[in-house]
Coordinates of C-alpha atoms and ligand atoms in Angstrom, one line a residue:
M247 CA -0.4 0.1 0.3
A248 CA 1.0 3.8 -0.9
V249 CA 2.0 5.7 1.9
N250 CA 1.5 8.8 3.0
K251 CA 3.4 11.5 3.3
I252 CA 3.1 15.8 4.1
I253 CA 6.1 18.1 2.7
L254 CA 6.3 21.4 4.2
F255 CA 9.3 23.7 2.3
Y256 CA 9.9 27.3 1.4
A257 CA 13.0 29.0 -0.7
F258 CA 13.7 32.7 -0.8
A259 CA 15.4 33.3 -4.5
P260 CA 14.6 36.4 -7.3
V261 CA 11.3 34.7 -9.4
A262 CA 11.6 36.2 -12.6
D263 CA 8.2 35.5 -14.6
P264 CA 5.8 34.3 -11.9
T265 CA 3.3 33.1 -13.5
A266 CA 5.7 30.5 -16.0
V267 CA 6.1 29.1 -12.1
K268 CA 3.3 28.6 -11.4
L269 CA 1.8 26.9 -14.5
W270 CA 4.8 24.8 -14.0
Q271 CA 4.1 24.5 -10.7
R272 CA 0.6 23.1 -11.7
A273 CA 1.3 20.9 -13.7
L274 CA 4.1 19.3 -11.5
G275 CA 1.6 18.4 -9.2
E276 CA -1.2 16.8 -11.2
Q277 CA 1.4 15.1 -12.9
W278 CA 1.7 13.5 -9.4
N279 CA -1.7 13.7 -7.8
L280 CA -0.3 16.2 -5.4
K281 CA -3.0 18.0 -3.4
G282 CA -1.9 21.0 -0.8
R283 CA -1.2 24.4 -2.1
V284 CA 1.3 26.1 -3.2
I285 CA 2.3 29.7 -3.3
V286 CA 4.9 31.8 -6.0
S287 CA 6.0 35.4 -5.2
P288 CA 8.9 37.1 -6.9
H289 CA 10.8 36.5 -3.7
G290 CA 10.2 32.4 -4.3
I291 CA 7.7 29.2 -3.7
N292 CA 6.4 27.9 -0.5
A293 CA 4.4 24.8 -0.2
T294 CA 2.7 22.0 2.3
L295 CA 1.5 18.9 0.0
G296 CA 0.9 16.1 0.4
G297 CA 0.4 12.6 -1.8
T298 CA 2.1 9.2 -1.7
V299 CA 6.3 9.3 -1.0
E300 CA 7.7 8.4 -4.5
D301 CA 5.2 11.0 -5.8
L302 CA 6.5 13.6 -3.9
K303 CA 10.0 12.7 -3.9
R304 CA 9.4 12.8 -7.5
Y305 CA 7.7 16.2 -7.2
V306 CA 11.0 17.6 -4.4
K307 CA 12.9 16.4 -7.8
A308 CA 11.7 18.4 -10.1
T309 CA 10.8 21.4 -8.0
K310 CA 14.9 22.0 -7.2
Q311 CA 15.7 22.2 -10.8
Y312 CA 15.2 25.8 -10.8
P313 CA 17.6 28.2 -9.8
G314 CA 17.9 29.2 -6.0
F315 CA 15.3 26.9 -4.9
G316 CA 17.7 23.7 -4.7
K317 CA 18.8 24.8 -1.5
M318 CA 14.8 24.4 -0.2
D319 CA 15.0 22.1 3.4
V320 CA 11.9 19.8 2.5
K321 CA 10.4 19.3 6.3
W322 CA 8.4 15.3 5.9
S323 CA 6.1 14.4 7.6
D324 CA 3.3 11.0 8.3
G325 CA 0.5 12.1 6.3
M326 CA -3.2 10.1 7.1
G327 CA -3.9 10.4 3.2
E328 CA -6.4 13.1 1.5
D329 CA -4.8 16.0 4.5
F330 CA -6.3 18.3 1.8
P331 CA -9.1 18.9 -0.2
R332 CA -8.0 19.9 -3.2
L333 CA -4.5 21.2 -5.4
S334 CA -4.3 25.3 -5.0
V335 CA -1.3 26.9 -6.7
K336 CA -1.5 30.5 -6.5
E337 CA 0.9 33.8 -7.2
R338 CA 1.1 36.4 -4.9
P339 CA 2.5 39.7 -4.2
E340 CA 4.3 38.2 -0.5
L341 CA 5.2 34.3 -0.4
V342 CA 3.3 35.5 3.6
A343 CA 0.7 37.9 3.5
F344 CA 2.5 40.7 5.6
G345 CA 1.5 43.6 3.6
A346 CA 4.2 44.4 3.1
P347 CA 6.2 43.1 -1.0
D348 CA 8.3 46.3 -0.6
E349 CA 9.7 45.8 2.5
V350 CA 11.8 42.2 1.3
T351 CA 14.6 42.0 -0.5
V352 CA 15.5 38.7 -1.8
D353 CA 18.8 37.9 -3.8
K354 CA 20.4 34.2 -4.6
H355 CA 20.8 33.7 -0.7
G356 CA 17.8 33.7 0.3
V357 CA 16.4 37.3 2.3
V358 CA 18.3 40.1 3.1
G359 CA 19.1 41.6 6.2
G360 CA 16.9 38.6 7.9
G361 CA 17.6 38.0 11.7
T362 CA 20.2 35.4 12.7
H363 CA 19.8 31.3 11.7
L364 CA 20.3 29.6 15.2
K365 CA 20.3 25.7 14.9
P366 CA 18.2 24.2 17.3
E367 CA 21.0 23.4 20.0
E368 CA 22.3 27.2 19.4
V369 CA 18.5 28.1 20.7
N370 CA 19.1 26.2 24.1
K371 CA 22.4 28.3 24.4
L372 CA 22.2 31.5 23.5
V373 CA 19.4 31.1 26.4
E374 CA 21.6 29.0 29.2
E375 CA 24.2 31.9 28.1
Y376 CA 22.1 35.2 28.7
G377 CA 19.5 34.3 30.8
D378 CA 16.6 36.6 31.3
D379 CA 18.3 39.0 28.5
V380 CA 16.4 36.9 25.9
V381 CA 12.9 37.1 24.4
F382 CA 10.6 34.7 22.6
F383 CA 9.2 36.9 20.0
D384 CA 6.6 34.4 19.3
G385 CA 6.1 35.0 15.1
R386 CA 2.0 33.3 14.6
N387 CA -1.1 34.3 14.8
A388 CA -2.3 33.8 18.6
F389 CA -5.0 31.2 18.3
E390 CA -1.9 29.0 17.0
A391 CA 0.1 29.8 20.2
Q392 CA -2.9 28.6 23.0
I393 CA -1.8 25.0 22.3
G394 CA 1.7 25.6 22.3
R395 CA 4.4 28.4 22.8
F396 CA 8.1 28.1 23.4
Q397 CA 8.3 28.9 27.3
D398 CA 7.6 32.9 28.7
A399 CA 7.6 33.9 24.7
I400 CA 6.0 37.1 23.9
V401 CA 2.6 36.1 22.0
P402 CA 1.5 39.3 20.0
D403 CA -2.3 39.6 19.9
V404 CA -2.4 39.8 16.1
Q405 CA -5.6 37.6 14.1
T406 CA -3.7 37.3 11.0
T407 CA 0.2 38.1 9.6
H408 CA -1.0 41.3 8.7
G409 CA -1.9 42.4 11.6
F410 CA 2.5 42.4 12.9
I411 CA 3.8 46.1 11.2
Q412 CA 1.0 47.7 14.0
D413 CA 2.1 45.8 16.6
L414 CA 5.1 46.8 16.0
E415 CA 4.6 49.8 15.7
S416 CA 2.6 50.3 18.7
G417 CA 5.3 50.7 21.7
K418 CA 4.5 47.8 23.5
Y419 CA 7.7 45.8 22.6
D420 CA 9.7 49.4 22.9
D421 CA 11.3 47.9 26.5
I422 CA 12.9 45.1 24.3
K423 CA 14.3 47.0 21.3
N424 CA 17.6 46.1 22.9
K425 CA 17.1 42.2 24.0
K426 CA 18.1 39.2 22.5
I427 CA 14.6 38.3 20.5
I428 CA 14.3 35.0 19.3
S429 CA 11.4 35.2 16.8
Y430 CA 10.1 31.6 15.9
C431 CA 6.7 30.2 13.7
T432 CA 6.3 26.3 12.9
G433 CA 8.3 26.0 9.8
G434 CA 10.1 29.0 9.9
I435 CA 9.6 31.0 7.1
R436 CA 7.2 33.5 8.8
C437 CA 10.2 35.1 10.6
E438 CA 12.8 35.1 7.4
I439 CA 10.1 38.4 6.5
L440 CA 9.2 39.0 10.6
S441 CA 13.0 39.1 11.5
V442 CA 13.0 41.7 8.8
L443 CA 10.3 43.9 9.9
M444 CA 11.9 44.3 12.9
K445 CA 15.1 44.8 12.4
N446 CA 13.8 47.6 10.3
R447 CA 11.0 49.6 13.8
G448 CA 15.0 49.9 15.8
F449 CA 15.1 45.7 17.2
E450 CA 18.8 45.4 17.5
D451 CA 19.6 41.6 18.0
V452 CA 17.2 39.0 16.2
Y453 CA 17.5 35.5 16.1
Q454 CA 15.6 33.2 13.7
I455 CA 15.1 28.7 14.0
E456 CA 16.4 27.3 11.2
G457 CA 13.5 24.9 10.4
G458 CA 10.4 26.8 12.9
I459 CA 8.9 25.0 15.8
V460 CA 8.6 21.2 13.6
R461 CA 12.6 21.2 14.3
Y462 CA 13.1 22.5 17.6
G463 CA 10.3 19.8 18.8
E464 CA 11.8 17.2 16.4
Q465 CA 15.1 17.3 18.7
F466 CA 13.6 18.2 21.8
G467 CA 10.6 16.8 22.1
S468 CA 9.0 18.2 25.5
K469 CA 12.9 18.0 26.7
G470 CA 14.0 21.1 25.7
L471 CA 12.1 25.3 26.2
W472 CA 9.2 24.7 24.0
D473 CA 5.9 23.3 26.0
G474 CA 3.2 21.6 24.5
P475 CA 1.9 19.9 21.1
L476 CA 1.9 22.6 17.9
Y477 CA -0.6 24.3 15.4
V478 CA -0.8 22.6 11.9
F479 CA -2.6 24.2 9.0
D480 CA -3.5 20.6 8.0
K481 CA -6.4 18.3 8.9
R482 CA -4.1 17.0 11.7
M483 CA -4.3 20.7 12.6
V484 CA -1.9 20.0 16.3
V485 CA 1.1 17.5 16.2
N486 CA 2.6 16.2 19.6
F487 CA 6.3 16.0 19.7
D488 CA 6.5 12.7 22.1
E489 CA 4.5 11.5 24.8
E490 CA 5.1 13.5 27.3
T491 CA 4.0 16.6 26.2
T492 CA 2.1 18.9 28.9
T493 CA -1.6 20.7 27.8
L494 CA -1.8 24.1 27.1
G495 CA -4.7 25.2 26.3
E496 CA -7.9 25.6 28.1
C497 CA -11.6 25.2 27.0
S498 CA -13.3 28.0 25.8
Q499 CA -16.7 26.6 27.8
C500 CA -15.3 25.2 31.0
Q501 CA -12.0 26.2 31.4
A502 CA -10.4 22.2 31.2
A503 CA -7.7 21.9 29.7
T504 CA -7.6 21.3 26.2
S505 CA -5.9 21.1 22.5
D506 CA -9.1 20.4 20.8
F507 CA -9.3 23.4 18.6
H508 CA -13.2 23.3 16.3
N509 CA -14.5 26.1 13.6
C510 CA -16.7 28.6 15.2
A511 CA -20.5 27.7 14.4
D512 CA -21.4 29.9 11.7
P513 CA -19.6 28.1 8.1
G514 CA -19.0 31.7 7.0
C515 CA -16.1 32.4 10.2
K516 CA -12.6 31.0 9.9
V517 CA -12.1 31.8 14.0
L518 CA -10.9 28.1 15.8
R519 CA -11.5 28.0 19.4
L520 CA -10.8 25.1 22.2
Y521 CA -13.4 22.8 23.6
C522 CA -13.2 19.5 25.5
E523 CA -14.3 16.7 25.2
N524 CA -17.3 17.3 27.2
C525 CA -18.1 20.6 25.7
V526 CA -18.3 19.5 22.0
E527 CA -21.7 20.0 21.3
V528 CA -21.3 23.4 22.5
A529 CA -19.0 23.9 20.4
R530 CA -21.1 23.1 17.7
T531 CA -24.3 25.4 18.7
Q532 CA -21.3 29.1 19.7
V533 CA -20.5 31.3 18.0
C534 CA -17.8 32.9 18.7
P535 CA -17.0 36.4 20.1
D536 CA -17.1 38.7 17.1
C537 CA -19.7 36.8 15.0
V538 CA -21.3 37.7 19.0
E539 CA -20.7 41.3 17.6
R540 CA -21.5 41.2 13.8
L541 CA -24.4 39.9 15.2
A542 CA -25.2 42.2 17.4
T543 CA -24.8 45.0 15.0
V544 CA -26.5 44.3 11.9
Ligands
LIG860 ZN1 -15.3 22.5 28.7
LIG861 ZN1 -17.3 33.9 14.7

């Protein structure tokens, strides 16, 4: 029987003709029956794809032929089959929608002027050496951090990546501008950009984790500085790094410990909230606070 896997990768490299690369990527995906999401921009490529090991290997080999994509670091994880509903290949001005395409410069080595890359063991070393002078800064949407985060991390109250610039410029992080800041996100791509935006706004000493939480968690599980499971953007939703993972999330109804996200009861709303086993019925009928407010003002 075919073994299903999920790959996650990105490469920052100049793409002169994103439309041509998009069409080529769609042809590759269709040729090997892959499903998932590929984004192509003038800054490079970002993809999460599911399929059989054989098909994904062929796809990776072909994609690495593009100049600048050869260096991409592909993260493999187990899929369940049909992890994504379809194949979507899109051309966008940015690989991640921070709303700052002109602030990012990419050359053949990658993003210009980003944070210093740390390997997972170097993260621990920096914290050991500098203690409280090191601050973890969550580069994800706030809801993702509800179930898992680095110890004592700052979690910006942003609903989407678009919210970061305003948040960084609000002044609320001015007191950490001269600390050592380790930005982190799922696979590392968001921090490639976030670290540039932070440095451009006066944060002096910014770092990012090579391979993101995924690589750190694979290496240290629950024995390092990371607590809880990891939220992922596919059907699995939650990944545990090992058996001893602690549960940080709280049911939005009864505060019981849980890592189970459920959609808002409004089918048009994308907000995810945590519910425990006992409150699953409530989750099916309850709309989120945003929807309550929206319905009240109609
Ligand atoms: Zn509950
Ligand atoms: Zn809602």
